[in-house]
Coordinates of C-alpha atoms in Angstrom, one line a residue:
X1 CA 153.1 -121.5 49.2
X2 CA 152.5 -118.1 50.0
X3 CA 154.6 -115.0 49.2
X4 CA 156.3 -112.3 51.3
X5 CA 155.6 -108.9 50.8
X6 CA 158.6 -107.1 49.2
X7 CA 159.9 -104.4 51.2
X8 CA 164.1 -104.5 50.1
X9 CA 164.8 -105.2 46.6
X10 CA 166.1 -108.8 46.7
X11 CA 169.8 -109.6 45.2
X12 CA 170.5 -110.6 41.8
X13 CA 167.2 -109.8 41.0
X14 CA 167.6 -109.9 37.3
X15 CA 169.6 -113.2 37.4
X16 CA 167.6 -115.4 40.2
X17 CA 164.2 -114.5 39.8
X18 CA 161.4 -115.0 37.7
X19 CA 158.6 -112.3 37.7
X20 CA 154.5 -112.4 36.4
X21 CA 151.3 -110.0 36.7
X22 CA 149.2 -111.9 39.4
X23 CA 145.5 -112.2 38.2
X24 CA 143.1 -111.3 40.8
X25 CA 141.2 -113.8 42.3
X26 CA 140.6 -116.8 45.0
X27 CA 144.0 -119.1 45.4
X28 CA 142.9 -122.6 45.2
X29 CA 144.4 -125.8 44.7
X30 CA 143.2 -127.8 41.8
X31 CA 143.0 -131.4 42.6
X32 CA 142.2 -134.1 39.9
X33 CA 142.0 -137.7 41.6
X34 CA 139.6 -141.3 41.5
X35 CA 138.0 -139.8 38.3
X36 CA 137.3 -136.4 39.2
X37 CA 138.6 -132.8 39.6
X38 CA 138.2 -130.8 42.8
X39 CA 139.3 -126.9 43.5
X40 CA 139.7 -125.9 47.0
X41 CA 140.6 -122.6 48.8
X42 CA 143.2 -121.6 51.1
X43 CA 140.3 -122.9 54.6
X44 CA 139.9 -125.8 52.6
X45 CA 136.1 -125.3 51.6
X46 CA 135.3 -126.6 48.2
X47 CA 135.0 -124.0 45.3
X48 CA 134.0 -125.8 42.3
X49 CA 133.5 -129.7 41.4
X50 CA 134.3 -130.9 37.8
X51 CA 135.6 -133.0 35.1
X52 CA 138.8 -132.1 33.8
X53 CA 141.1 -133.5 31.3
X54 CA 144.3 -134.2 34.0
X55 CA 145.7 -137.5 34.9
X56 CA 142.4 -139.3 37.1
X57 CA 140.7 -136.3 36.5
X58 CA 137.4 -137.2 34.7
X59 CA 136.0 -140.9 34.5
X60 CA 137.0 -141.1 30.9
X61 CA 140.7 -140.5 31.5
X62 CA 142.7 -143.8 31.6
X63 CA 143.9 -144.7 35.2
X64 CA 141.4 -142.6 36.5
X65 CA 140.9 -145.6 39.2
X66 CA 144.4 -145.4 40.2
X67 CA 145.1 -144.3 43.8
X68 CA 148.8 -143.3 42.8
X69 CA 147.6 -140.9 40.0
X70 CA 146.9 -137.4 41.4
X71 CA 147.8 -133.6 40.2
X72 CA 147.9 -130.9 42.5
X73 CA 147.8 -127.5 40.7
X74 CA 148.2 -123.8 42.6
X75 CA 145.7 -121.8 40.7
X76 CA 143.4 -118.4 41.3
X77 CA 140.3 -118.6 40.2
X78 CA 139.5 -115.3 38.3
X79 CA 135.4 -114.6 38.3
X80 CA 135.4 -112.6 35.8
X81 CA 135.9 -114.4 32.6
X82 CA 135.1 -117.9 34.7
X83 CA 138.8 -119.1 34.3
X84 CA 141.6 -121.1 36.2
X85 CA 145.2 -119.4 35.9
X86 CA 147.2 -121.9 36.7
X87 CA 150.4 -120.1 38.2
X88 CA 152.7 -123.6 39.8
X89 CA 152.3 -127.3 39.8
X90 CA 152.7 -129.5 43.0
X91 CA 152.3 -132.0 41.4
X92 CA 151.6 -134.3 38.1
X93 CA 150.6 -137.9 37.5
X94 CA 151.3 -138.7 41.5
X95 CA 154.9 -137.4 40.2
X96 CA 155.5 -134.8 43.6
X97 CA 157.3 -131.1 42.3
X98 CA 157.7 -130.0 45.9
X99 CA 161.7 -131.1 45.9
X100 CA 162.1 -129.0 42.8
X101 CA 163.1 -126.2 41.5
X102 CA 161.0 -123.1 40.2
X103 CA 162.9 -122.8 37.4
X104 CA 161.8 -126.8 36.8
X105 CA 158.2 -126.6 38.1
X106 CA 157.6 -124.1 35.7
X107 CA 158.4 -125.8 32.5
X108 CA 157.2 -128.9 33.4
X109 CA 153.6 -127.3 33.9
X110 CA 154.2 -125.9 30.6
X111 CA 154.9 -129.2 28.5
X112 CA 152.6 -131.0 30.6
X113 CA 149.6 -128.7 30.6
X114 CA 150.2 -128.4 27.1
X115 CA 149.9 -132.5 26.5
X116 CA 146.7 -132.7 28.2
X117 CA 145.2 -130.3 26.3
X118 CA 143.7 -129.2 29.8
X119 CA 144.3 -125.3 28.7
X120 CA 142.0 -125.8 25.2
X121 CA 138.7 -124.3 25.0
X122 CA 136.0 -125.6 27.7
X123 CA 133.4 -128.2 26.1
X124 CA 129.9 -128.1 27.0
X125 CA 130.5 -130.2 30.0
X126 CA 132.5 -127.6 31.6
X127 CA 132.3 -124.0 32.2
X128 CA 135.7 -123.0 33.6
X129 CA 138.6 -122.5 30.9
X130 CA 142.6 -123.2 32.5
X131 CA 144.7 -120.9 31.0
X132 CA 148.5 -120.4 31.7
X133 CA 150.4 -116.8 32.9
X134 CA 153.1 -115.4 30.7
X135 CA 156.4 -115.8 32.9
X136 CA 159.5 -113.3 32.4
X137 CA 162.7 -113.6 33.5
X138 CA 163.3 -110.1 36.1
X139 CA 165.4 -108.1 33.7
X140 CA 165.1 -105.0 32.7
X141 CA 162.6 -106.3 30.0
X142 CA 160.9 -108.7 31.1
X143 CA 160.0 -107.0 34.5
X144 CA 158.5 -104.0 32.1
X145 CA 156.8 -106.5 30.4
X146 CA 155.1 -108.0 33.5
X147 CA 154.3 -104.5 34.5
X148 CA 152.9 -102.8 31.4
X149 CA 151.9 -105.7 29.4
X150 CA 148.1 -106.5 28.3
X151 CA 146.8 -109.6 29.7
X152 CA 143.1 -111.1 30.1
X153 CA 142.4 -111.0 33.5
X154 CA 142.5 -108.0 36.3
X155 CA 146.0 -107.8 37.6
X156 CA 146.5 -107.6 41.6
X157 CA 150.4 -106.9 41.7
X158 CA 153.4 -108.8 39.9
X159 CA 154.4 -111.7 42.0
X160 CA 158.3 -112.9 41.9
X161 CA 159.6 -116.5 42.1
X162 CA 163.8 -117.4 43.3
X163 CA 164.2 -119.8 40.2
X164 CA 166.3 -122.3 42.6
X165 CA 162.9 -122.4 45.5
X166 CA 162.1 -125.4 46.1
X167 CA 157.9 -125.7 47.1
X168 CA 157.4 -124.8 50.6
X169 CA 153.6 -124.6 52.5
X170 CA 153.4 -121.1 54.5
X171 CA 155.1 -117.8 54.0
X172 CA 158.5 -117.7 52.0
X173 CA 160.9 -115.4 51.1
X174 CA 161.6 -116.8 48.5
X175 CA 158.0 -116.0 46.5
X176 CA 157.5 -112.1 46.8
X177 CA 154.7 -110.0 46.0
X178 CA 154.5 -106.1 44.8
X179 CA 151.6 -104.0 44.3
X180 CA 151.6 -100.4 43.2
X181 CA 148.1 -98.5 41.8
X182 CA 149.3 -99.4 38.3
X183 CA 149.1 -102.5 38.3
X184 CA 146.6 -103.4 41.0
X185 CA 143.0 -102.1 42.5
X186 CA 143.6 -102.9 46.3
X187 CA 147.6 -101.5 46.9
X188 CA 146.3 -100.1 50.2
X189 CA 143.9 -102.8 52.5
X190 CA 140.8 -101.5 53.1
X191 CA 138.1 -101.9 55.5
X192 CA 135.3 -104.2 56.0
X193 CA 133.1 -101.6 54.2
X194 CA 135.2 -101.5 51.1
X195 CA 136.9 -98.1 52.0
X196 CA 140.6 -97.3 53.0
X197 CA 140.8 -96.2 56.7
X198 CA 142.3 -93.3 57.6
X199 CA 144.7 -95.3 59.8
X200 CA 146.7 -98.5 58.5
X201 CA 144.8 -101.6 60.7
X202 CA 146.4 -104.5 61.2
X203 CA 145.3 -107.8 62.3
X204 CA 147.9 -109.7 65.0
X205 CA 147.3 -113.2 67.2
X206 CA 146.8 -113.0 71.2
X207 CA 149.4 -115.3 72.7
X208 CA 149.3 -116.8 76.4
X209 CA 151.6 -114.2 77.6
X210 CA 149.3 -111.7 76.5
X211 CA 151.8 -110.6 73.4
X212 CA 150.3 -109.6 70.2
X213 CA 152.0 -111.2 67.0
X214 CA 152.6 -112.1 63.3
X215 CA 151.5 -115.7 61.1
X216 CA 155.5 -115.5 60.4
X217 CA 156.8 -118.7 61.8
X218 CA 158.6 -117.4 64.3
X219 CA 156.5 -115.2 65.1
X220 CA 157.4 -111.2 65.0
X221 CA 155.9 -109.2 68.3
X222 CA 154.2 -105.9 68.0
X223 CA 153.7 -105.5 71.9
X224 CA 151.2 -106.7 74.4
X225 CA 147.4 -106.7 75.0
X226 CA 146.4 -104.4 78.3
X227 CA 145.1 -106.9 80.7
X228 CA 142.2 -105.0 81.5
X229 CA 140.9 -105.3 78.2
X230 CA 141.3 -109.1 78.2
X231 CA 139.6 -109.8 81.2
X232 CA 136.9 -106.8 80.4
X233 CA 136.0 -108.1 76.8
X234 CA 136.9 -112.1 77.5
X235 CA 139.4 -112.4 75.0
X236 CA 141.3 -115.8 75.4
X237 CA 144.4 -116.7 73.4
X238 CA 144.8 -118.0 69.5
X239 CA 141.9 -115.2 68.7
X240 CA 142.7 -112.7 65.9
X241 CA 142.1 -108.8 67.2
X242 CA 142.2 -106.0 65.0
X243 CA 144.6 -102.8 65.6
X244 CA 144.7 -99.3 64.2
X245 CA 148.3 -98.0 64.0
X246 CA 147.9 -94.5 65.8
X247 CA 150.4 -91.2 65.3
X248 CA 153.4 -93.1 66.5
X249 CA 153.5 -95.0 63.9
X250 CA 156.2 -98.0 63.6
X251 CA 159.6 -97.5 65.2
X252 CA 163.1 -99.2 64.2
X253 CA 166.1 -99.7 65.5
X254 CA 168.8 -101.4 62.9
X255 CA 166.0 -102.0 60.6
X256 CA 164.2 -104.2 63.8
X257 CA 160.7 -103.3 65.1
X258 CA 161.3 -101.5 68.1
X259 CA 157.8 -100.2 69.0
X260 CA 154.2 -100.1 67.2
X261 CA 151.4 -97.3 68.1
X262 CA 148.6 -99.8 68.4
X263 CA 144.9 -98.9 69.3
X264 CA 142.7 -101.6 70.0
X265 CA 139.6 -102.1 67.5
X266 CA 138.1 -105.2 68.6
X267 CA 137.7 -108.7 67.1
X268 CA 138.5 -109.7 63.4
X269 CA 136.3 -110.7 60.9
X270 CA 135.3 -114.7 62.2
X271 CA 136.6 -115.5 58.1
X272 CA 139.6 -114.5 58.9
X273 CA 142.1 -117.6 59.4
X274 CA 145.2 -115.9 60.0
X275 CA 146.8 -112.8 61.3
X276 CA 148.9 -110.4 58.6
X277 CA 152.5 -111.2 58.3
X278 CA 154.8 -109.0 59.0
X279 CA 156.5 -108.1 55.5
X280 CA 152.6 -107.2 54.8
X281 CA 152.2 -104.7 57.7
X282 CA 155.6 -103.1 56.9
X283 CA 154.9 -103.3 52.9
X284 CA 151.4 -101.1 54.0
X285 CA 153.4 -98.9 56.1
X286 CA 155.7 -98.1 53.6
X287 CA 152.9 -97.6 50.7
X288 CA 151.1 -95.2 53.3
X289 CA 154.5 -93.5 53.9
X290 CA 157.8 -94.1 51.7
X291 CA 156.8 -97.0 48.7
X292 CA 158.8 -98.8 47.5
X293 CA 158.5 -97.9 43.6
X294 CA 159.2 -99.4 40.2
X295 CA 161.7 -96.9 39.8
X296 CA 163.3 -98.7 42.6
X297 CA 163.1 -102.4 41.4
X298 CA 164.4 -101.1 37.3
X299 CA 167.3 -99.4 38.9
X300 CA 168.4 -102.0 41.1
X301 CA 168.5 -104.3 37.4
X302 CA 170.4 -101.8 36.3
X303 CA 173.2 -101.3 39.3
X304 CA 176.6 -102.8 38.9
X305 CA 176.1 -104.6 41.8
X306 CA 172.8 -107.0 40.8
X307 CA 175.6 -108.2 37.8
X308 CA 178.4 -108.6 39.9
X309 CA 177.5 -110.4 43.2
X310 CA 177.7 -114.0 43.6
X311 CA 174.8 -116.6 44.2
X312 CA 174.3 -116.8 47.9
X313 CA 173.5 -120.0 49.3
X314 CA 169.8 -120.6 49.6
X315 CA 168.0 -123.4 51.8
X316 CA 165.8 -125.1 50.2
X317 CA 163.0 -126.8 52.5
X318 CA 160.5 -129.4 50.9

């Protein structure tokens, strides 16, 4: 599940979300299953192999030869200090969390986390520690907290969780990240050299029709592709191009993208699986010109109206 950038300040955000300093790091899914305990990245490539004391996670766990037993953790792996912070559960014991709640997901990965014993210090056997993040509910306090707090790992933003989202694979609305330079080392993207461009870049998909869009599902166009430089540099679609935004900049109309300034770079990076969503191009657009602050997010708690509205209807898709 992967979050949205925040760029409005979402209703009753005090009441309906949850909010937590994301350690930085490589998201992985943690899989224990048949007796052993696999983490894997977001392209699916393997990032460590190990015991680990989950449900069929290590050949001395009982049921470990049970095809029914699984668990499915959302972690990032944080190099650093060599540890696993476990930050939702997909699921436990071949028990599936993706029809419930955050609110739920969260303290049954508590309790259970907390029975295996999975989170106590590593043994010889295995060099990786699982730790838990400390959760706040998005008031006034807790939101500080999240922000100023001391934690053990490198913070890369806070992230935000709708305590009534269900689990959902791609981008949701419903998770949100936030970056500002307090709380996180990369708030603007930089190049492949390490340094921040003078210019925002962006990376977009090449369609068929020779349009130029988002990973959102729909997709959001930022324009079209001269055909000159297709046919000149071979492009064909599906392949991920990199853009500069030029002087123009991004244009709205009733808070819609109208028009973007694009100047043609050249390929992306071949690691690259995806192209940037669109709440992330408008969330570095905004940081380069008008951020949104934390300012922004306390005195929205504070406003009359994150107390008074009432809960919206939400879809929930498993």
């Amino acid at each position: 599940m992967l979050p949205e950038w925040m760029i409005d300040v979402p209703d009753r955000l005090s009441q309906d979300w949850y909010v937590f300093a994301r350690p930085a790091g490589k998201r992985c899914f943690v899989v224990s299953s048949n007796g052993t305990t696999v983490s894997r990245q977001r392209n699916g490539s393997i990032l460590h192999h190990f015991p680990l004391a989950l449900p069929a996670g290590s050949k001395t766990r009982d049921g470990s030869g049970s095809a029914q037993s699984y668990c499915i953790l959302d972690c990032i792996f944080h190099e650093s200090d060599q540890t696993y912070y476990v930050i939702d559960m997909v699921c436990w014991n071949g028990y599936s969390l993706y029809d419930c709640t955050a609110e739920f997901r969260f303290y049954w990965l508590n309790s259970k986390l907390e029975e295996s014993g999975v989170c106590n210090a590593p043994s010889h056997h295995l060099k990786f520690r699982f730790s838990t993040v400390p959760v706040y509910n998005c008031d006034q306090s807790g939101l500080y907290a999240a922000y100023t707090g001391v934690v053990p790992y490198v913070k890369d933003g806070l992230l935000f969780y709708n305590k009534h989202a269900h689990y959902q694979t791609g981008n949701t609305p419903l998770v949100l990240v936030w970056k500002d330079e307090n709380c996180s080392q990369y708030v603007i993207d930089t190049d492949g050299k390490g340094e921040i461009p003078s210019q925002q870049q962006v990376v977009l998909e090449l369609q068929d029709d020779r349009k130029l869009v988002t990973s959102d599902d729909p997709p959001v166009s930022f324009g079209c592709l001269d055909g000159d430089i297709i046919e000149k540099s071979g492009l064909q679609s599906g392949i991920l191009l990199r853009f500069a935004i030029g002087d123009g900049g991004l244009s709205f109309v009733d808070g819609k993208l109208e028009k973007a300034d694009l100047i043609y770079l050249g390929k992306s990076n071949r690691a690259r699986a995806f192209a940037d969503s669109y709440s992330k191009v408008i969330f570095q657009f905004m940081v380069r010109n008008s951020p949104l602050k934390v300012d922004d997010l306390l005195a929205s708690i504070n406003s009359p109206n994150d107390q008074e509205k009432t809960p919206s209807d939400i879809e929930m898709i498993g």
